[in-house]
Amino acid sequence: GAVVSQHPSWVICKSGTSVKIECRSLDFQATTMFWYRQFPKQSLMLMATSNEGSKATYEQGVEKDKFLINHASLTLSTLTVTSAHPEDSSFYICSARSLNTGELFFGEGSRLTVL
Amino acid sequence: GENVEQHPSTLSVQEGDSAVIKCTYSDSASNYFPWYKQELGKRPQLIIDIRSNVGEKKDQRIAVTLNKTAKHFSLHITETQPEDSAVYFCAASIGSQWLTFGKGITLSVRP
């Protein structure tokens, strides 16, 4: 089946640094990728919708200058958490929608811990 | 926007019994309703989904029912097993738009 690879799977960084998370569709093309954030014991909350070749659409309350999203190709979207703070510590999950079938596939998730 | 409610937050059943998890949605334009199972620290796994042109769908021990008039849909798991213990999320979307998730329910199956 289709695979969405997310890297890194976990990362620890110091406050004030930036962290980049990659989301790749390995065997299909995705015009649209979605970035979610999940705090412990909570649901997945949509952060932004990423479309290939255009600017991401951010959900209300999500700072676009803090969470930079780039979707430069049909198989890769990146989320950069800039000037990270401890409250940004969370599980970040991407999902990609297949261009051909419309099916949605989730990445493995990236656990970010900001010290 | 869409609002998906999921109650209760926890459910405990005896192995072999059935489990029913219900969700309601607010946007009548929603037409796709998937259910995900998530184990701790892992990605959500799609277990079953239903579209608005269908009232019920079954896959072995798992079934989903949809009531468009009442705007609610339910997950039914029969003959529960300990490995069914996990967090289950319902979700709704309009066409190819993003998924809006419910808050999740922790299902515990007692051996």
CSV table of C-alpha atoms in Angstrom, one decimal:
chain,number,residue,atom,x,y,z
A,1,GLY,CA,0.0,0.0,0.0
A,2,ALA,CA,0.9,3.7,-0.2
A,3,VAL,CA,3.5,4.9,2.3
A,4,VAL,CA,4.0,8.3,3.8
A,5,SER,CA,7.4,8.7,5.5
A,6,GLN,CA,7.9,11.3,8.2
A,7,HIS,CA,11.4,12.2,9.4
A,8,PRO,CA,12.6,12.5,12.1
A,9,SER,CA,10.4,10.3,14.2
A,10,TRP,CA,11.6,12.0,17.3
A,11,VAL,CA,13.7,15.1,18.0
A,12,ILE,CA,14.9,16.9,21.1
A,13,CYS,CA,16.0,20.5,20.8
A,14,LYS,CA,16.8,23.5,22.9
A,15,SER,CA,14.5,26.5,23.3
A,16,GLY,CA,15.1,29.1,20.6
A,17,THR,CA,16.3,26.7,17.9
A,18,SER,CA,14.5,25.6,14.8
A,19,VAL,CA,13.4,22.1,13.8
A,20,LYS,CA,12.5,20.8,10.4
A,21,ILE,CA,10.2,17.9,9.9
A,22,GLU,CA,9.8,16.2,6.5
A,23,CYS,CA,6.8,14.4,5.1
A,24,ARG,CA,7.3,12.3,2.0
A,25,SER,CA,4.9,10.3,-0.1
A,26,LEU,CA,7.1,7.4,-1.2
A,27,ASP,CA,5.1,5.8,-4.0
A,28,PHE,CA,2.5,8.3,-5.0
A,29,GLN,CA,2.1,11.9,-5.7
A,30,ALA,CA,0.3,14.2,-3.3
A,31,THR,CA,-1.0,17.6,-4.3
A,32,THR,CA,-2.3,18.2,-0.8
A,33,MET,CA,-0.7,17.4,2.5
A,34,PHE,CA,-2.1,18.2,5.9
A,35,TRP,CA,-0.2,18.9,9.1
A,36,TYR,CA,-1.7,17.9,12.4
A,37,ARG,CA,-0.6,18.4,16.0
A,38,GLN,CA,-1.5,16.0,18.8
A,39,PHE,CA,-0.9,16.8,22.5
A,40,PRO,CA,-0.8,13.9,25.0
A,41,LYS,CA,-4.1,12.2,25.4
A,42,GLN,CA,-5.8,14.6,23.0
A,43,SER,CA,-7.1,14.5,19.5
A,44,LEU,CA,-5.4,15.5,16.2
A,45,MET,CA,-5.8,19.2,15.5
A,46,LEU,CA,-5.3,20.5,12.0
A,47,MET,CA,-2.6,23.1,11.8
A,48,ALA,CA,-2.4,23.8,8.1
A,49,THR,CA,-3.2,22.5,4.6
A,50,SER,CA,-0.3,22.4,2.3
A,51,ASN,CA,-0.7,22.5,-1.5
A,52,GLU,CA,2.1,21.9,-3.9
A,53,GLY,CA,3.5,25.1,-5.4
A,54,SER,CA,1.4,27.4,-3.3
A,55,LYS,CA,1.3,28.9,0.1
A,56,ALA,CA,-0.1,26.8,3.0
A,57,THR,CA,-3.5,27.6,4.5
A,58,TYR,CA,-3.2,27.9,8.2
A,59,GLU,CA,-5.9,27.2,10.8
A,60,GLN,CA,-7.0,29.9,13.1
A,61,GLY,CA,-4.6,30.3,16.0
A,62,VAL,CA,-1.7,28.7,14.2
A,63,GLU,CA,1.2,31.2,13.6
A,64,LYS,CA,2.4,31.0,10.1
A,65,ASP,CA,5.6,32.7,10.9
A,66,LYS,CA,6.4,30.2,13.6
A,67,PHE,CA,5.3,27.1,11.7
A,68,LEU,CA,6.8,27.4,8.2
A,69,ILE,CA,5.4,25.0,5.7
A,70,ASN,CA,6.9,24.3,2.3
A,71,HIS,CA,5.5,22.0,-0.3
A,72,ALA,CA,8.0,22.2,-3.1
A,73,SER,CA,7.2,19.0,-4.9
A,74,LEU,CA,4.4,16.5,-5.3
A,75,THR,CA,6.1,14.1,-2.9
A,76,LEU,CA,7.5,16.4,-0.2
A,77,SER,CA,6.2,18.8,2.4
A,78,THR,CA,8.2,20.2,5.3
A,79,LEU,CA,7.2,21.8,8.5
A,80,THR,CA,9.8,24.0,10.3
A,81,VAL,CA,9.1,25.0,13.9
A,82,THR,CA,11.0,28.2,14.3
A,83,SER,CA,12.3,29.5,17.7
A,84,ALA,CA,10.9,26.5,19.4
A,85,HIS,CA,9.6,26.8,23.0
A,86,PRO,CA,8.7,24.0,25.5
A,87,GLU,CA,5.0,24.6,24.7
A,88,ASP,CA,5.6,23.5,21.1
A,89,SER,CA,6.5,20.0,22.4
A,90,SER,CA,4.0,17.7,20.8
A,91,PHE,CA,3.4,14.9,18.3
A,92,TYR,CA,3.3,16.3,14.8
A,93,ILE,CA,1.7,14.1,12.1
A,94,CYS,CA,1.4,14.7,8.4
A,95,SER,CA,-1.1,13.2,6.0
A,96,ALA,CA,-1.0,13.1,2.2
A,97,ARG,CA,-3.8,12.8,-0.3
A,98,SER,CA,-3.1,10.7,-3.3
A,99,LEU,CA,-3.4,12.6,-6.6
A,100,ASN,CA,-4.7,9.6,-8.4
A,101,THR,CA,-7.0,7.9,-5.9
A,102,GLY,CA,-7.9,10.7,-3.4
A,103,GLU,CA,-7.1,8.4,-0.5
A,104,LEU,CA,-5.5,9.8,2.6
A,105,PHE,CA,-2.4,8.3,4.2
A,106,PHE,CA,-0.8,9.3,7.5
A,107,GLY,CA,2.9,9.6,8.3
A,108,GLU,CA,4.4,7.9,11.3
A,109,GLY,CA,4.5,11.1,13.3
A,110,SER,CA,7.3,13.1,14.7
A,111,ARG,CA,7.6,13.6,18.5
A,112,LEU,CA,9.2,17.0,19.3
A,113,THR,CA,10.5,17.8,22.7
A,114,VAL,CA,11.8,21.3,23.4
A,115,LEU,CA,13.9,21.7,26.5
B,1,GLY,CA,-16.7,24.9,10.4
B,2,GLU,CA,-17.3,21.3,11.1
B,3,ASN,CA,-17.5,20.1,14.7
B,4,VAL,CA,-17.2,16.4,15.5
B,5,GLU,CA,-18.3,15.2,19.0
B,6,GLN,CA,-17.3,11.9,20.4
B,7,HIS,CA,-18.6,10.5,23.6
B,8,PRO,CA,-17.8,9.0,26.0
B,9,SER,CA,-14.0,9.4,26.4
B,10,THR,CA,-13.5,5.9,27.8
B,11,LEU,CA,-15.2,2.6,27.3
B,12,SER,CA,-14.4,-0.7,29.0
B,13,VAL,CA,-15.9,-4.0,27.8
B,14,GLN,CA,-15.3,-7.7,28.5
B,15,GLU,CA,-13.5,-9.7,25.9
B,16,GLY,CA,-16.0,-11.2,23.6
B,17,ASP,CA,-18.6,-8.5,24.1
B,18,SER,CA,-19.5,-5.8,21.6
B,19,ALA,CA,-18.4,-2.2,21.7
B,20,VAL,CA,-20.3,0.7,20.1
B,21,ILE,CA,-18.7,4.1,19.8
B,22,LYS,CA,-20.8,7.1,18.6
B,23,CYS,CA,-20.0,10.4,17.0
B,24,THR,CA,-22.0,13.3,15.9
B,25,TYR,CA,-21.1,16.0,13.3
B,26,SER,CA,-22.4,19.4,12.7
B,27,ASP,CA,-21.9,20.2,9.0
B,28,SER,CA,-24.6,18.5,6.8
B,29,ALA,CA,-22.2,19.0,3.8
B,30,SER,CA,-19.8,16.4,5.3
B,31,ASN,CA,-19.8,13.3,3.2
B,32,TYR,CA,-16.9,11.2,4.3
B,33,PHE,CA,-16.6,9.5,7.7
B,34,PRO,CA,-13.6,7.5,8.6
B,35,TRP,CA,-12.7,5.7,11.8
B,36,TYR,CA,-9.1,5.5,13.0
B,37,LYS,CA,-7.4,3.3,15.6
B,38,GLN,CA,-4.3,4.8,17.2
B,39,GLU,CA,-1.9,3.0,19.5
B,40,LEU,CA,0.3,4.9,21.8
B,41,GLY,CA,2.9,6.9,20.0
B,42,LYS,CA,1.9,5.6,16.6
B,43,ARG,CA,0.1,7.0,13.5
B,44,PRO,CA,-3.6,6.7,13.2
B,45,GLN,CA,-4.6,3.6,11.2
B,46,LEU,CA,-7.8,3.7,9.1
B,47,ILE,CA,-10.0,0.8,10.1
B,48,ILE,CA,-13.2,1.5,8.2
B,49,ASP,CA,-14.9,4.4,6.5
B,50,ILE,CA,-18.2,5.3,5.1
B,51,ARG,CA,-19.5,7.8,2.6
B,52,SER,CA,-22.8,9.6,2.8
B,53,ASN,CA,-24.4,7.6,0.0
B,54,VAL,CA,-24.2,4.5,2.1
B,55,GLY,CA,-26.0,3.7,5.4
B,56,GLU,CA,-23.9,0.8,6.7
B,57,LYS,CA,-20.6,-0.9,5.9
B,58,LYS,CA,-19.2,-4.0,7.4
B,59,ASP,CA,-15.7,-5.5,7.4
B,60,GLN,CA,-15.4,-8.7,9.4
B,61,ARG,CA,-15.9,-7.8,13.1
B,62,ILE,CA,-16.1,-4.1,12.4
B,63,ALA,CA,-19.1,-2.1,11.1
B,64,VAL,CA,-20.0,1.5,10.7
B,65,THR,CA,-23.5,3.0,10.5
B,66,LEU,CA,-24.5,6.4,9.3
B,67,ASN,CA,-27.6,8.4,10.0
B,68,LYS,CA,-27.5,11.5,7.9
B,69,THR,CA,-30.8,12.9,9.2
B,70,ALA,CA,-29.6,12.8,12.8
B,71,LYS,CA,-26.0,13.6,11.7
B,72,HIS,CA,-24.4,10.8,13.7
B,73,PHE,CA,-22.4,7.7,12.8
B,74,SER,CA,-21.3,4.8,14.9
B,75,LEU,CA,-18.5,2.2,15.0
B,76,HIS,CA,-19.5,-1.3,16.0
B,77,ILE,CA,-16.9,-3.9,17.1
B,78,THR,CA,-18.2,-7.4,17.7
B,79,GLU,CA,-16.4,-10.2,19.6
B,80,THR,CA,-13.9,-7.8,21.0
B,81,GLN,CA,-10.4,-9.0,21.7
B,82,PRO,CA,-7.6,-7.5,24.0
B,83,GLU,CA,-5.8,-6.3,20.9
B,84,ASP,CA,-8.7,-4.1,20.1
B,85,SER,CA,-7.7,-1.9,23.1
B,86,ALA,CA,-6.6,1.4,21.7
B,87,VAL,CA,-7.8,5.0,21.1
B,88,TYR,CA,-10.4,5.3,18.4
B,89,PHE,CA,-11.0,8.5,16.6
B,90,CYS,CA,-13.9,9.3,14.3
B,91,ALA,CA,-13.6,12.0,11.7
B,92,ALA,CA,-15.6,13.9,9.1
B,93,SER,CA,-14.7,15.7,5.9
B,94,ILE,CA,-16.3,17.4,2.9
B,95,GLY,CA,-15.0,15.8,-0.3
B,96,SER,CA,-11.2,16.0,-0.4
B,97,GLN,CA,-10.9,18.6,2.3
B,98,TRP,CA,-9.1,18.1,5.6
B,99,LEU,CA,-10.4,15.7,8.3
B,100,THR,CA,-11.9,17.1,11.4
B,101,PHE,CA,-11.4,14.6,14.3
B,102,GLY,CA,-13.4,13.8,17.3
B,103,LYS,CA,-11.6,13.8,20.7
B,104,GLY,CA,-11.1,10.1,20.7
B,105,ILE,CA,-12.2,7.3,23.0
B,106,THR,CA,-10.0,4.9,24.9
B,107,LEU,CA,-11.3,1.4,24.5
B,108,SER,CA,-10.2,-1.1,27.0
B,109,VAL,CA,-11.0,-4.8,26.5
B,110,ARG,CA,-10.8,-6.8,29.7
B,111,PRO,CA,-9.5,-10.4,29.2
